[in-house]
Amino acid sequence: MNHLRRLPFNGPEGKPAFIPVNNPDGALSRFADAVEAQQLTVGQTILALVRPMLDVALTADEARYMLRRTAECLSDALGVAESRGQRLGLSDEPISGTAADLLSKALKQATPDA
């Protein structure tokens, strides 16, 4: 079976791009690894900048800008997680069990209005 790796960027037509996983040390695989690492670093930076802004009065434009950047970083991080999960052979099935239940409970307590 030929396994493919989803690249952290789209192809020339805007569609998802894939490469075979049989050469993890190849130039394109290393480049994809570097792009993923950079995406996660940018996400950490944006998170560090956004957290203090949560307690500041923002204009609607400022809030939208902050949300757009945060959504872009979350999208990138989820893409990295999905790609790495596929390479590890993880299932797309929802997480269940004690850890998932505890996480769900903690999230509900942290965001009572959600």
Backbone as ProteinMPNN parsed JSONL, in Angstrom:
{"seq_chain_A": "MNHLRRLPFNGPEGKPAFIPVNNPDGALSRFADAVEAQQLTVGQTILALVRPMLDVALTADEARYMLRRTAECLSDALGVAESRGQRLGLSDEPISGTAADLLSKALKQATPDA", "coords_chain_A": {"N_chain_A": [[0.842, -1.175, 0.0], [0.591, 2.207, -0.857], [1.598, 4.827, 0.993], [0.846, 8.21, 1.708], [2.06, 11.484, 2.402], [0.617, 14.373, 3.632], [1.368, 17.553, 2.599], [2.418, 20.61, 4.244], [1.384, 22.734, 2.863], [-0.469, 23.95, 0.038], [-0.856, 22.677, -3.345], [-0.065, 23.933, -6.69], [-2.593, 24.503, -7.785], [-4.11, 25.149, -5.659], [-5.012, 22.983, -4.322], [-4.807, 20.238, -1.928], [-1.51, 19.002, -1.349], [0.575, 16.158, -1.793], [3.132, 13.781, -0.868], [5.018, 10.752, -1.34], [5.622, 8.674, 1.536], [7.899, 7.214, 1.688], [10.477, 8.25, 1.669], [11.692, 9.741, 4.029], [13.913, 11.295, 4.557], [14.338, 12.785, 2.359], [14.702, 15.734, 0.262], [12.286, 17.218, -0.093], [10.685, 16.213, 1.962], [12.192, 17.0, 4.199], [12.019, 19.754, 3.845], [9.26, 20.1, 4.176], [9.064, 19.312, 6.857], [10.493, 21.425, 8.022], [8.837, 23.589, 7.357], [6.519, 22.89, 8.783], [7.551, 23.024, 11.402], [8.126, 25.746, 11.532], [5.535, 26.783, 11.251], [4.39, 25.942, 13.675], [5.994, 27.339, 15.475], [5.353, 30.0, 14.813], [2.677, 29.92, 15.584], [2.966, 29.6, 18.38], [4.155, 32.045, 18.981], [2.155, 33.894, 18.177], [0.137, 33.137, 19.957], [1.334, 33.862, 22.394], [1.345, 36.612, 22.036], [-1.361, 37.207, 21.767], [-2.697, 36.381, 24.107], [-2.266, 38.35, 26.278], [-3.766, 40.382, 25.145], [-6.369, 39.728, 25.51], [-7.381, 40.898, 27.75], [-7.627, 43.539, 27.157], [-9.267, 46.427, 25.936], [-10.429, 46.311, 22.717], [-10.7, 47.563, 19.37], [-13.253, 46.793, 16.941], [-12.074, 46.14, 14.487], [-9.441, 45.549, 15.295], [-9.899, 43.335, 16.942], [-10.993, 41.534, 15.065], [-8.748, 41.215, 13.378], [-6.932, 40.03, 15.164], [-8.318, 37.659, 15.702], [-8.37, 36.505, 13.149], [-5.606, 36.002, 12.654], [-5.11, 34.238, 14.763], [-6.861, 32.143, 14.107], [-5.711, 31.33, 11.679], [-3.266, 30.32, 12.607], [-4.175, 28.257, 14.27], [-5.403, 26.623, 12.376], [-3.143, 25.868, 10.866], [-1.702, 24.471, 12.871], [-3.482, 22.369, 13.428], [-3.413, 21.109, 10.956], [-0.745, 20.226, 10.926], [-0.84, 18.454, 13.094], [-2.716, 16.576, 12.124], [-1.378, 15.592, 9.853], [0.933, 14.484, 11.028], [-0.267, 12.624, 12.705], [-1.398, 10.884, 10.815], [0.924, 9.86, 9.677], [1.843, 8.446, 11.824], [0.048, 6.49, 11.904], [-2.316, 6.81, 13.274], [-5.747, 6.678, 14.229], [-8.712, 8.247, 12.843], [-10.781, 8.277, 14.51], [-12.883, 9.602, 17.105], [-11.481, 10.694, 20.213], [-11.874, 8.824, 23.141], [-12.845, 7.834, 26.455], [-11.324, 7.88, 29.761], [-9.335, 10.008, 29.877], [-10.227, 11.696, 27.819], [-12.761, 12.317, 28.803], [-12.102, 13.701, 31.164], [-10.739, 15.874, 30.061], [-12.793, 17.059, 28.571], [-14.529, 17.809, 30.646], [-12.897, 19.649, 32.023], [-12.607, 21.612, 30.054], [-15.236, 22.512, 29.821], [-15.58, 23.644, 32.328], [-13.714, 25.691, 32.189], [-14.722, 27.285, 30.204], [-17.499, 28.416, 30.717], [-19.562, 29.794, 29.406], [-19.705, 28.775, 26.894]], "CA_chain_A": [[0.0, 0.0, 0.0], [1.389, 3.412, -0.98], [1.178, 5.841, 1.952], [1.191, 9.559, 1.295], [2.153, 12.516, 3.427], [0.026, 15.658, 3.257], [2.322, 18.633, 2.806], [1.835, 21.722, 5.0], [1.02, 23.799, 1.927], [-1.231, 23.424, -1.089], [-0.212, 22.64, -4.641], [-0.248, 25.123, -7.524], [-4.01, 24.764, -8.065], [-4.783, 25.387, -4.393], [-5.49, 21.704, -3.78], [-3.823, 19.603, -1.051], [-0.359, 18.379, -2.004], [1.03, 14.96, -1.093], [4.325, 13.094, -1.352], [5.143, 9.426, -0.721], [6.333, 8.694, 2.819], [9.008, 6.263, 1.647], [11.768, 8.917, 1.712], [11.57, 10.795, 5.043], [15.121, 12.129, 4.571], [14.426, 13.486, 1.085], [14.691, 17.195, 0.337], [10.926, 17.737, 0.076], [10.248, 15.84, 3.31], [12.888, 17.881, 5.14], [11.43, 21.074, 3.68], [7.937, 20.048, 4.818], [9.317, 19.31, 8.303], [10.891, 22.785, 8.4], [7.643, 24.438, 7.261], [5.676, 22.547, 9.93], [8.182, 23.572, 12.608], [7.926, 27.193, 11.487], [4.123, 27.042, 11.522], [4.16, 25.78, 15.11], [6.679, 28.453, 16.135], [4.517, 31.191, 14.609], [1.506, 29.744, 16.44], [3.364, 29.897, 19.758], [4.385, 33.493, 19.064], [0.856, 34.564, 18.125], [-0.545, 32.861, 21.223], [1.964, 34.696, 23.414], [0.938, 37.998, 21.801], [-2.818, 37.338, 21.88], [-3.18, 36.188, 25.49], [-2.412, 39.608, 27.022], [-4.758, 41.234, 24.491], [-7.707, 39.319, 25.929], [-7.802, 41.771, 28.842], [-7.528, 44.906, 26.665], [-10.377, 46.837, 25.077], [-9.998, 46.36, 21.327], [-11.701, 47.961, 18.382], [-13.755, 45.638, 16.19], [-11.048, 45.777, 13.492], [-8.326, 44.913, 16.007], [-10.353, 42.006, 17.378], [-11.072, 40.676, 13.87], [-7.379, 40.921, 12.951], [-6.395, 39.078, 16.122], [-8.997, 36.377, 15.492], [-7.903, 35.933, 11.87], [-4.258, 35.447, 12.826], [-5.22, 33.082, 15.652], [-7.492, 31.069, 13.329], [-4.706, 30.827, 10.73], [-2.304, 29.504, 13.347], [-4.862, 27.036, 14.697], [-5.552, 25.805, 11.173], [-1.825, 25.29, 10.579], [-1.366, 23.488, 13.907], [-4.326, 21.19, 13.21], [-2.867, 20.433, 9.779], [0.471, 19.524, 11.36], [-1.267, 17.324, 13.927], [-3.334, 15.571, 11.261], [-0.331, 14.99, 9.035], [1.783, 13.638, 11.88], [-1.091, 11.501, 13.147], [-1.504, 9.942, 9.705], [2.211, 9.175, 9.531], [1.975, 7.519, 12.947], [-0.978, 5.461, 11.754], [-3.389, 7.018, 14.238], [-7.103, 6.644, 13.692], [-9.489, 9.481, 12.851], [-11.873, 8.095, 15.45], [-12.817, 10.534, 18.232], [-10.865, 10.193, 21.442], [-12.866, 8.523, 24.172], [-12.264, 7.239, 27.644], [-11.12, 8.715, 30.938], [-8.608, 11.238, 29.567], [-11.116, 12.553, 27.03], [-13.82, 12.788, 29.695], [-11.514, 14.713, 32.04], [-10.471, 17.054, 29.245], [-14.082, 17.67, 28.267], [-15.007, 18.437, 31.88], [-12.052, 20.816, 32.287], [-12.935, 22.636, 29.068], [-16.551, 23.067, 30.179], [-15.383, 24.506, 33.496], [-12.917, 26.849, 31.782], [-15.522, 28.111, 29.303], [-18.893, 28.149, 31.1], [-20.516, 30.417, 28.484], [-19.669, 28.105, 25.587]], "C_chain_A": [[0.889, 1.242, 0.0], [0.845, 4.48, -0.034], [1.686, 7.203, 1.505], [1.214, 10.491, 2.504], [1.532, 13.801, 2.877], [1.04, 16.732, 3.58], [1.647, 19.804, 3.524], [1.533, 22.954, 4.136], [0.281, 23.152, 0.769], [-0.41, 23.451, -2.362], [-0.555, 23.873, -5.456], [-1.706, 25.465, -7.815], [-4.812, 25.017, -6.781], [-5.319, 24.13, -3.743], [-4.406, 21.118, -2.868], [-2.725, 18.907, -1.858], [0.143, 17.228, -1.136], [2.336, 14.471, -1.702], [4.34, 11.708, -0.714], [5.954, 9.514, 0.572], [7.58, 7.814, 2.814], [10.393, 6.91, 1.682], [11.726, 10.066, 2.726], [12.784, 11.715, 5.126], [15.318, 12.878, 3.264], [14.287, 14.994, 1.273], [13.29, 17.75, 0.591], [10.373, 17.394, 1.46], [10.9, 16.735, 4.361], [12.327, 19.301, 5.067], [10.067, 21.14, 4.361], [8.085, 20.052, 6.341], [9.66, 20.716, 8.793], [9.693, 23.731, 8.361], [6.719, 24.161, 8.446], [6.245, 23.139, 11.221], [7.987, 25.083, 12.671], [6.47, 27.555, 11.78], [3.828, 26.946, 13.017], [4.823, 26.901, 15.902], [5.87, 29.739, 15.997], [3.274, 31.106, 15.492], [1.817, 30.054, 17.901], [3.563, 31.399, 19.953], [3.072, 34.249, 19.085], [0.097, 34.343, 19.432], [0.02, 33.731, 22.339], [1.564, 36.168, 23.262], [-0.554, 38.216, 22.064], [-3.288, 37.253, 23.334], [-3.286, 37.494, 26.271], [-3.485, 40.526, 26.427], [-6.192, 40.881, 24.91], [-8.263, 40.222, 27.032], [-7.766, 43.251, 28.454], [-8.755, 45.214, 25.804], [-9.846, 47.02, 23.654], [-11.105, 46.928, 20.456], [-12.157, 46.703, 17.653], [-12.722, 45.186, 15.156], [-9.868, 45.075, 14.137], [-8.699, 43.492, 16.439], [-10.441, 41.051, 16.196], [-9.681, 40.274, 13.394], [-6.763, 39.849, 13.863], [-7.016, 37.692, 15.918], [-8.553, 35.713, 14.19], [-6.54, 35.285, 12.029], [-4.303, 34.188, 13.696], [-5.833, 31.896, 14.911], [-6.518, 30.483, 12.314], [-3.717, 29.902, 11.426], [-2.929, 28.195, 13.828], [-5.033, 26.09, 13.519], [-4.231, 25.123, 10.811], [-1.478, 24.2, 11.58], [-2.195, 22.22, 13.762], [-3.852, 20.405, 11.991], [-1.624, 19.641, 10.116], [0.087, 18.292, 12.17], [-1.873, 16.21, 13.084], [-2.287, 14.842, 10.431], [0.538, 14.036, 9.853], [1.006, 12.432, 12.387], [-1.232, 10.446, 12.066], [-0.204, 9.169, 9.53], [2.467, 8.201, 10.662], [0.964, 6.384, 12.868], [-2.097, 5.597, 12.754], [-4.731, 7.066, 13.535], [-7.732, 8.03, 13.722], [-10.663, 9.39, 13.814], [-11.749, 9.092, 16.59], [-12.178, 9.884, 19.447], [-11.972, 9.941, 22.453], [-12.155, 7.903, 25.361], [-12.006, 8.28, 28.713], [-10.432, 10.029, 30.618], [-9.485, 12.218, 28.789], [-12.226, 13.124, 27.901], [-13.304, 13.886, 30.627], [-11.234, 16.007, 31.281], [-11.77, 17.795, 28.929], [-14.631, 18.416, 29.482], [-14.208, 19.707, 32.177], [-12.368, 21.953, 31.322], [-14.272, 23.298, 29.393], [-16.438, 24.01, 31.37], [-14.649, 25.786, 33.126], [-13.71, 27.808, 30.896], [-17.004, 27.896, 29.588], [-19.916, 28.743, 30.145], [-20.612, 29.702, 27.15], [-20.724, 27.031, 25.497]], "O_chain_A": [[1.841, 1.319, 0.777], [-0.259, 4.983, -0.243], [2.798, 7.335, 0.994], [0.488, 10.303, 3.48], [1.884, 14.255, 1.788], [1.521, 16.817, 4.71], [0.431, 19.972, 3.421], [1.443, 24.072, 4.641], [0.392, 21.946, 0.548], [0.599, 24.15, -2.453], [-1.257, 24.763, -4.975], [-2.017, 26.629, -8.07], [-6.041, 25.092, -6.814], [-6.005, 24.199, -2.723], [-3.229, 21.452, -3.008], [-2.98, 18.308, -2.903], [0.139, 17.311, 0.092], [2.62, 14.704, -2.877], [3.739, 11.508, 0.341], [6.864, 10.336, 0.686], [8.246, 7.686, 3.841], [11.394, 6.196, 1.721], [11.724, 11.233, 2.335], [12.699, 12.799, 5.702], [16.342, 13.534, 3.071], [13.815, 15.465, 2.308], [13.125, 18.658, 1.405], [9.667, 18.204, 2.062], [10.24, 17.178, 5.301], [12.176, 19.971, 6.089], [9.754, 22.117, 5.041], [7.32, 20.719, 7.037], [9.185, 21.15, 9.842], [9.55, 24.582, 9.238], [6.191, 25.096, 9.049], [5.504, 23.691, 12.035], [7.715, 25.635, 13.737], [6.205, 28.53, 12.484], [3.099, 27.775, 13.562], [4.268, 27.363, 16.899], [5.722, 30.484, 16.965], [2.863, 32.104, 16.082], [1.021, 30.699, 18.583], [3.176, 31.952, 20.983], [2.881, 35.143, 19.909], [-0.52, 35.271, 19.954], [-0.736, 34.279, 23.141], [1.457, 36.887, 24.256], [-0.958, 39.281, 22.529], [-4.188, 37.99, 23.736], [-4.325, 37.733, 26.887], [-4.048, 41.358, 27.138], [-7.117, 41.661, 24.683], [-9.477, 40.299, 27.222], [-7.863, 44.121, 29.32], [-9.219, 44.366, 25.042], [-8.919, 47.797, 23.426], [-12.29, 46.792, 20.761], [-11.507, 45.661, 17.745], [-12.517, 43.986, 14.968], [-9.347, 44.106, 13.585], [-7.898, 42.566, 16.312], [-10.022, 39.898, 16.294], [-9.459, 39.116, 13.043], [-6.153, 38.89, 13.389], [-6.318, 36.679, 15.96], [-8.38, 34.496, 14.139], [-6.332, 34.152, 11.594], [-3.627, 33.199, 13.41], [-5.374, 30.765, 15.07], [-6.498, 29.27, 12.106], [-3.372, 28.84, 10.909], [-2.285, 27.147, 13.795], [-4.828, 24.884, 13.656], [-4.211, 23.936, 10.486], [-1.014, 23.127, 11.195], [-1.681, 21.117, 13.949], [-3.885, 19.175, 11.992], [-1.457, 18.513, 9.652], [0.63, 17.208, 11.953], [-1.58, 15.034, 13.301], [-2.313, 13.616, 10.324], [0.836, 12.923, 9.421], [1.558, 11.337, 12.489], [-1.19, 9.25, 12.353], [-0.222, 7.966, 9.267], [3.215, 7.237, 10.497], [1.009, 5.439, 13.655], [-2.77, 4.614, 13.064], [-4.821, 7.456, 12.371], [-7.342, 8.882, 14.519], [-11.454, 10.327, 13.919], [-10.636, 9.407, 17.012], [-12.317, 8.682, 19.675], [-12.892, 10.746, 22.6], [-10.996, 7.5, 25.267], [-12.424, 9.431, 28.583], [-10.903, 11.081, 31.052], [-9.485, 13.417, 29.064], [-12.594, 14.289, 27.753], [-13.989, 14.884, 30.853], [-11.465, 17.101, 31.797], [-11.827, 19.022, 29.014], [-15.139, 19.529, 29.352], [-14.788, 20.729, 32.543], [-12.396, 23.118, 31.718], [-14.416, 24.513, 29.253], [-17.107, 25.042, 31.423], [-14.928, 26.848, 33.684], [-13.409, 29.0, 30.841], [-17.699, 27.263, 28.793], [-21.04, 28.244, 30.074], [-21.506, 29.992, 26.355], [-20.84, 26.364, 24.469]]}, "name": "protein", "num_of_chains": 1, "seq": "MNHLRRLPFNGPEGKPAFIPVNNPDGALSRFADAVEAQQLTVGQTILALVRPMLDVALTADEARYMLRRTAECLSDALGVAESRGQRLGLSDEPISGTAADLLSKALKQATPDA"}
